[in-house]
PDB file of C-alpha atoms in Angstrom:
ATOM      1  CA  MET O   1     149.770 225.872  66.253  1.00 53.00           C
ATOM      2  CA  SER O   2     150.394 222.114  66.132  1.00 65.00           C
ATOM      3  CA  GLY O   3     146.627 221.621  66.582  1.00 73.00           C
ATOM      4  CA  LYS O   4     146.075 223.369  63.261  1.00 75.00           C
ATOM      5  CA  PHE O   5     148.673 221.138  61.594  1.00 78.00           C
ATOM      6  CA  ASP O   6     146.919 218.075  62.998  1.00 84.00           C
ATOM      7  CA  GLN O   7     143.627 219.367  61.584  1.00 84.00           C
ATOM      8  CA  LEU O   8     145.273 219.904  58.185  1.00 84.00           C
ATOM      9  CA  THR O   9     146.539 216.336  58.265  1.00 87.00           C
ATOM     10  CA  GLU O  10     143.065 215.006  59.082  1.00 91.00           C
ATOM     11  CA  ILE O  11     141.435 217.054  56.302  1.00 90.00           C
ATOM     12  CA  THR O  12     143.970 216.093  53.612  1.00 91.00           C
ATOM     13  CA  PRO O  13     142.152 212.921  52.346  1.00 92.00           C
ATOM     14  CA  ALA O  14     138.921 214.921  51.894  1.00 91.00           C
ATOM     15  CA  LEU O  15     140.853 217.643  50.061  1.00 92.00           C
ATOM     16  CA  ARG O  16     142.345 215.056  47.739  1.00 92.00           C
ATOM     17  CA  ARG O  17     138.881 213.623  46.984  1.00 91.00           C
ATOM     18  CA  TYR O  18     137.510 217.081  46.205  1.00 91.00           C
ATOM     19  CA  ALA O  19     140.557 217.886  44.076  1.00 92.00           C
ATOM     20  CA  TYR O  20     139.917 214.726  42.061  1.00 91.00           C
ATOM     21  CA  SER O  21     136.300 215.713  41.535  1.00 88.00           C
ATOM     22  CA  LEU O  22     137.473 219.102  40.255  1.00 89.00           C
ATOM     23  CA  THR O  23     140.213 217.838  37.937  1.00 88.00           C
ATOM     24  CA  GLY O  24     139.162 214.296  36.986  1.00 86.00           C
ATOM     25  CA  ASN O  25     142.829 213.293  36.992  1.00 87.00           C
ATOM     26  CA  GLN O  26     144.698 211.833  39.980  1.00 89.00           C
ATOM     27  CA  GLN O  27     148.039 213.496  39.225  1.00 91.00           C
ATOM     28  CA  ARG O  28     146.503 216.955  38.758  1.00 91.00           C
ATOM     29  CA  ALA O  29     144.358 216.334  41.852  1.00 91.00           C
ATOM     30  CA  ASP O  30     147.453 215.595  43.942  1.00 92.00           C
ATOM     31  CA  ASP O  31     149.124 218.746  42.607  1.00 92.00           C
ATOM     32  CA  LEU O  32     146.023 220.805  43.382  1.00 92.00           C
ATOM     33  CA  ALA O  33     145.783 219.413  46.918  1.00 93.00           C
ATOM     34  CA  GLN O  34     149.462 220.143  47.492  1.00 93.00           C
ATOM     35  CA  ASP O  35     149.096 223.703  46.175  1.00 92.00           C
ATOM     36  CA  CYS O  36     146.137 224.219  48.472  1.00 92.00           C
ATOM     37  CA  LEU O  37     147.958 222.885  51.531  1.00 92.00           C
ATOM     38  CA  GLU O  38     151.035 224.997  50.759  1.00 92.00           C
ATOM     39  CA  ARG O  39     148.915 228.118  50.442  1.00 92.00           C
ATOM     40  CA  ALA O  40     147.015 227.223  53.609  1.00 90.00           C
ATOM     41  CA  LEU O  41     150.266 226.895  55.570  1.00 88.00           C
ATOM     42  CA  ARG O  42     151.405 230.304  54.311  1.00 90.00           C
ATOM     43  CA  LYS O  43     148.089 231.987  55.110  1.00 88.00           C
ATOM     44  CA  LEU O  44     147.056 230.092  58.244  1.00 84.00           C
ATOM     45  CA  ARG O  45     148.112 232.922  60.530  1.00 83.00           C
ATOM     46  CA  PHE O  46     145.818 235.340  58.636  1.00 82.00           C
ATOM     47  CA  LYS O  47     142.742 233.114  58.930  1.00 81.00           C
ATOM     48  CA  ARG O  48     140.067 234.344  61.308  1.00 82.00           C
ATOM     49  CA  ALA O  49     140.018 232.136  64.379  1.00 79.00           C
ATOM     50  CA  SER O  50     136.209 231.984  64.272  1.00 80.00           C
ATOM     51  CA  ALA O  51     136.111 230.692  60.678  1.00 80.00           C
ATOM     52  CA  PRO O  52     135.988 226.877  60.401  1.00 86.00           C
ATOM     53  CA  LEU O  53     139.108 225.414  58.821  1.00 88.00           C
ATOM     54  CA  ARG O  54     137.512 222.833  56.514  1.00 89.00           C
ATOM     55  CA  PRO O  55     135.240 225.151  54.463  1.00 91.00           C
ATOM     56  CA  TRP O  56     138.094 227.699  54.316  1.00 91.00           C
ATOM     57  CA  LEU O  57     140.372 225.065  52.741  1.00 91.00           C
ATOM     58  CA  PHE O  58     137.757 223.800  50.280  1.00 92.00           C
ATOM     59  CA  ARG O  59     136.999 227.319  49.090  1.00 92.00           C
ATOM     60  CA  MET O  60     140.725 228.016  48.761  1.00 92.00           C
ATOM     61  CA  MET O  61     141.130 224.845  46.688  1.00 93.00           C
ATOM     62  CA  ARG O  62     138.256 225.763  44.410  1.00 91.00           C
ATOM     63  CA  ASN O  63     139.729 229.235  43.857  1.00 91.00           C
ATOM     64  CA  ILE O  64     143.169 227.773  43.073  1.00 92.00           C
ATOM     65  CA  HIS O  65     141.548 225.376  40.599  1.00 91.00           C
ATOM     66  CA  ILE O  66     139.667 228.198  38.870  1.00 88.00           C
ATOM     67  CA  ASP O  67     142.818 230.344  38.689  1.00 87.00           C
ATOM     68  CA  THR O  68     144.810 227.435  37.258  1.00 84.00           C
ATOM     69  CA  TRP O  69     142.096 226.696  34.710  1.00 79.00           C
ATOM     70  CA  ARG O  70     141.979 230.329  33.591  1.00 80.00           C
ATOM     71  CA  LYS O  71     145.749 230.449  33.311  1.00 77.00           C
ATOM     72  CA  GLY O  72     145.725 227.194  31.339  1.00 70.00           C
ATOM     73  CA  ARG O  73     143.314 228.674  28.829  1.00 59.00           C
ATOM     74  CA  ARG O  74     145.875 231.367  28.059  1.00 55.00           C
ATOM     75  CA  GLU O  75     148.875 229.030  27.920  1.00 52.00           C
ATOM     76  CA  ILE O  76     148.540 225.953  25.750  1.00 49.00           C
ATOM     77  CA  ASP O  77     150.987 223.185  26.594  1.00 49.00           C
ATOM     78  CA  HIS O  78     152.234 221.182  23.653  1.00 46.00           C
ATOM     79  CA  LEU O  79     152.954 217.520  24.338  1.00 48.00           C
ATOM     80  CA  ILE O  80     154.972 215.306  22.081  1.00 47.00           C
ATOM     81  CA  LEU O  81     153.228 211.951  22.281  1.00 47.00           C
ATOM     82  CA  ASP O  82     156.396 209.960  21.542  1.00 47.00           C
ATOM     83  CA  GLU O  83     158.096 211.486  24.600  1.00 48.00           C
ATOM     84  CA  MET O  84     155.256 210.716  27.004  1.00 48.00           C
ATOM     85  CA  GLY O  85     156.104 207.033  27.430  1.00 51.00           C
ATOM     86  CA  GLN O  86     153.848 204.487  29.018  1.00 51.00           C
ATOM     87  CA  GLU O  87     151.537 205.429  31.828  1.00 53.00           C
ATOM     88  CA  PRO O  88     152.370 203.336  34.889  1.00 46.00           C
ATOM     89  CA  SER O  89     149.894 200.552  35.410  1.00 49.00           C
ATOM     90  CA  GLU O  90     148.363 200.007  38.809  1.00 50.00           C
ATOM     91  CA  ALA O  91     147.207 196.652  40.081  1.00 48.00           C
ATOM     92  CA  GLU O  92     143.446 196.436  40.416  1.00 50.00           C
ATOM     93  CA  ARG O  93     142.336 196.851  44.016  1.00 52.00           C
ATOM     94  CA  GLN O  94     139.348 195.092  45.485  1.00 48.00           C
ATOM     95  CA  SER O  95     137.898 198.398  46.677  1.00 46.00           C
ATOM     96  CA  HIS O  96     137.637 199.604  43.071  1.00 53.00           C
ATOM     97  CA  SER O  97     134.502 197.765  42.095  1.00 67.00           C
ATOM     98  CA  SER O  98     133.052 198.286  38.660  1.00 72.00           C
ATOM     99  CA  GLU O  99     129.939 199.834  40.214  1.00 71.00           C
ATOM    100  CA  LEU O 100     132.022 202.398  42.090  1.00 73.00           C
ATOM    101  CA  GLN O 101     133.960 203.188  38.927  1.00 76.00           C
ATOM    102  CA  LYS O 102     130.716 203.696  36.998  1.00 78.00           C
ATOM    103  CA  LEU O 103     129.423 206.039  39.692  1.00 78.00           C
ATOM    104  CA  MET O 104     132.692 208.003  39.679  1.00 80.00           C
ATOM    105  CA  ARG O 105     132.543 208.348  35.891  1.00 83.00           C
ATOM    106  CA  LEU O 106     128.955 209.544  36.151  1.00 84.00           C
ATOM    107  CA  ILE O 107     129.806 212.120  38.786  1.00 86.00           C
ATOM    108  CA  LEU O 108     132.798 213.335  36.766  1.00 86.00           C
ATOM    109  CA  ASN O 109     130.552 213.685  33.699  1.00 87.00           C
ATOM    110  CA  LEU O 110     128.053 215.907  35.500  1.00 89.00           C
ATOM    111  CA  PRO O 111     128.310 219.619  34.742  1.00 91.00           C
ATOM    112  CA  ALA O 112     130.914 221.224  37.028  1.00 89.00           C
ATOM    113  CA  ASP O 113     128.379 223.138  39.127  1.00 91.00           C
ATOM    114  CA  GLN O 114     126.313 220.005  39.804  1.00 91.00           C
ATOM    115  CA  ARG O 115     129.419 217.891  40.421  1.00 91.00           C
ATOM    116  CA  ASP O 116     130.693 220.393  43.000  1.00 91.00           C
ATOM    117  CA  ALA O 117     127.370 220.376  44.820  1.00 92.00           C
ATOM    118  CA  ILE O 118     127.048 216.593  44.957  1.00 90.00           C
ATOM    119  CA  VAL O 119     130.649 216.061  46.062  1.00 90.00           C
ATOM    120  CA  LEU O 120     130.595 218.755  48.741  1.00 91.00           C
ATOM    121  CA  ILE O 121     127.242 217.709  50.201  1.00 91.00           C
ATOM    122  CA  GLY O 122     126.839 214.032  49.336  1.00 86.00           C
ATOM    123  CA  VAL O 123     130.429 212.900  49.746  1.00 85.00           C
ATOM    124  CA  GLU O 124     132.169 215.394  52.030  1.00 89.00           C
ATOM    125  CA  GLY O 125     129.178 216.049  54.272  1.00 90.00           C
ATOM    126  CA  PHE O 126     129.049 219.841  54.154  1.00 92.00           C
ATOM    127  CA  THR O 127     125.760 221.555  54.943  1.00 92.00           C
ATOM    128  CA  TYR O 128     123.951 223.586  52.296  1.00 93.00           C
ATOM    129  CA  VAL O 129     125.151 226.796  53.970  1.00 93.00           C
ATOM    130  CA  GLU O 130     128.789 225.652  54.025  1.00 92.00           C
ATOM    131  CA  ALA O 131     128.652 224.456  50.413  1.00 93.00           C
ATOM    132  CA  ALA O 132     127.078 227.760  49.355  1.00 93.00           C
ATOM    133  CA  HIS O 133     129.920 229.615  51.060  1.00 92.00           C
ATOM    134  CA  ILE O 134     132.575 227.412  49.423  1.00 91.00           C
ATOM    135  CA  LEU O 135     130.989 227.812  45.969  1.00 92.00           C
ATOM    136  CA  ASP O 136     130.175 231.497  46.543  1.00 92.00           C
ATOM    137  CA  VAL O 137     126.536 231.098  45.504  1.00 94.00           C
ATOM    138  CA  PRO O 138     123.210 231.394  47.361  1.00 94.00           C
ATOM    139  CA  GLU O 139     122.026 228.400  49.387  1.00 94.00           C
ATOM    140  CA  GLY O 140     119.024 227.901  47.082  1.00 94.00           C
ATOM    141  CA  THR O 141     121.352 227.612  44.096  1.00 94.00           C
ATOM    142  CA  VAL O 142     123.253 224.820  45.829  1.00 94.00           C
ATOM    143  CA  MET O 143     119.987 223.027  46.582  1.00 94.00           C
ATOM    144  CA  SER O 144     118.888 223.357  42.956  1.00 94.00           C
ATOM    145  CA  ARG O 145     122.225 222.081  41.596  1.00 93.00           C
ATOM    146  CA  LEU O 146     122.147 219.155  43.992  1.00 92.00           C
ATOM    147  CA  SER O 147     118.609 218.285  42.959  1.00 93.00           C
ATOM    148  CA  ARG O 148     119.524 218.316  39.263  1.00 93.00           C
ATOM    149  CA  ALA O 149     122.625 216.183  39.904  1.00 91.00           C
ATOM    150  CA  ARG O 150     120.657 213.624  41.913  1.00 90.00           C
ATOM    151  CA  SER O 151     118.006 213.517  39.203  1.00 90.00           C
ATOM    152  CA  LYS O 152     120.618 212.753  36.546  1.00 88.00           C
ATOM    153  CA  LEU O 153     122.126 210.024  38.711  1.00 85.00           C
ATOM    154  CA  ARG O 154     118.651 208.553  39.331  1.00 85.00           C
ATOM    155  CA  ASP O 155     117.966 208.577  35.580  1.00 83.00           C
ATOM    156  CA  PHE O 156     121.133 206.600  35.029  1.00 76.00           C
ATOM    157  CA  ARG O 157     120.215 204.165  37.807  1.00 69.00           C
ATOM    158  CA  SER O 158     116.822 203.515  36.215  1.00 72.00           C
ATOM    159  CA  GLU O 159     118.569 202.805  32.884  1.00 68.00           C
ATOM    160  CA  THR O 160     121.097 200.394  34.387  1.00 59.00           C
ATOM    161  CA  GLY O 161     118.891 198.587  36.873  1.00 55.00           C
ATOM    162  CA  PRO O 162     118.509 198.591  40.628  1.00 51.00           C
ATOM    163  CA  VAL O 163     121.328 199.588  42.939  1.00 48.00           C
ATOM    164  CA  ARG O 164     122.264 197.356  45.862  1.00 51.00           C
ATOM    165  CA  PRO O 165     120.793 198.317  49.250  1.00 47.00           C
ATOM    166  CA  GLY O 166     122.990 200.706  51.195  1.00 50.00           C
ATOM    167  CA  SER O 167     124.564 202.267  48.104  1.00 50.00           C
ATOM    168  CA  ARG O 168     122.208 205.260  47.965  1.00 52.00           C
ATOM    169  CA  LEU O 169     123.568 208.762  48.087  1.00 55.00           C
ATOM    170  CA  ARG O 170     123.116 210.229  51.512  1.00 55.00           C
ATOM    171  CA  ALA O 171     120.242 212.699  51.896  1.00 55.00           C
ATOM    172  CA  VAL O 172     121.053 215.987  53.597  1.00 56.00           C
ATOM    173  CA  GLN O 173     118.432 217.733  55.690  1.00 51.00           C
TER     174      GLN O 173
END
């Protein structure tokens, strides 16, 4: 069983990235990743041994996100702005280049279906079949969504100028 826990630990950074792409907010992404890992630990013994762990977790996270979103539509939280206080500031890190931030904003502004496809395939390295299983859509639909997302990103690139060599999105065969 400790092998499964080690796998969960290794997968956690990828889960956090996907959670951020779903929520667009780091705090909600951390909460979503934690909810997913808690549920995974509770249900790990029920998982089929033949089913790969990573796609199982990503699909679970997507389902939790959808359930939370649906629940949130029914319950409206009221915030009092005076009680919110200041958001903690974080020192700028070298790894957060302006180009990377622009790309992240672009990806977050894509329609949810296209964003899911580009993050699962282009960032997390899932195959079309695995992404289709996670998103619960046919493989061709994933390919179409990915194509539209890449096209939108290319359109932006042509508007803003050339991208440095080596910063292309990875092509999946």
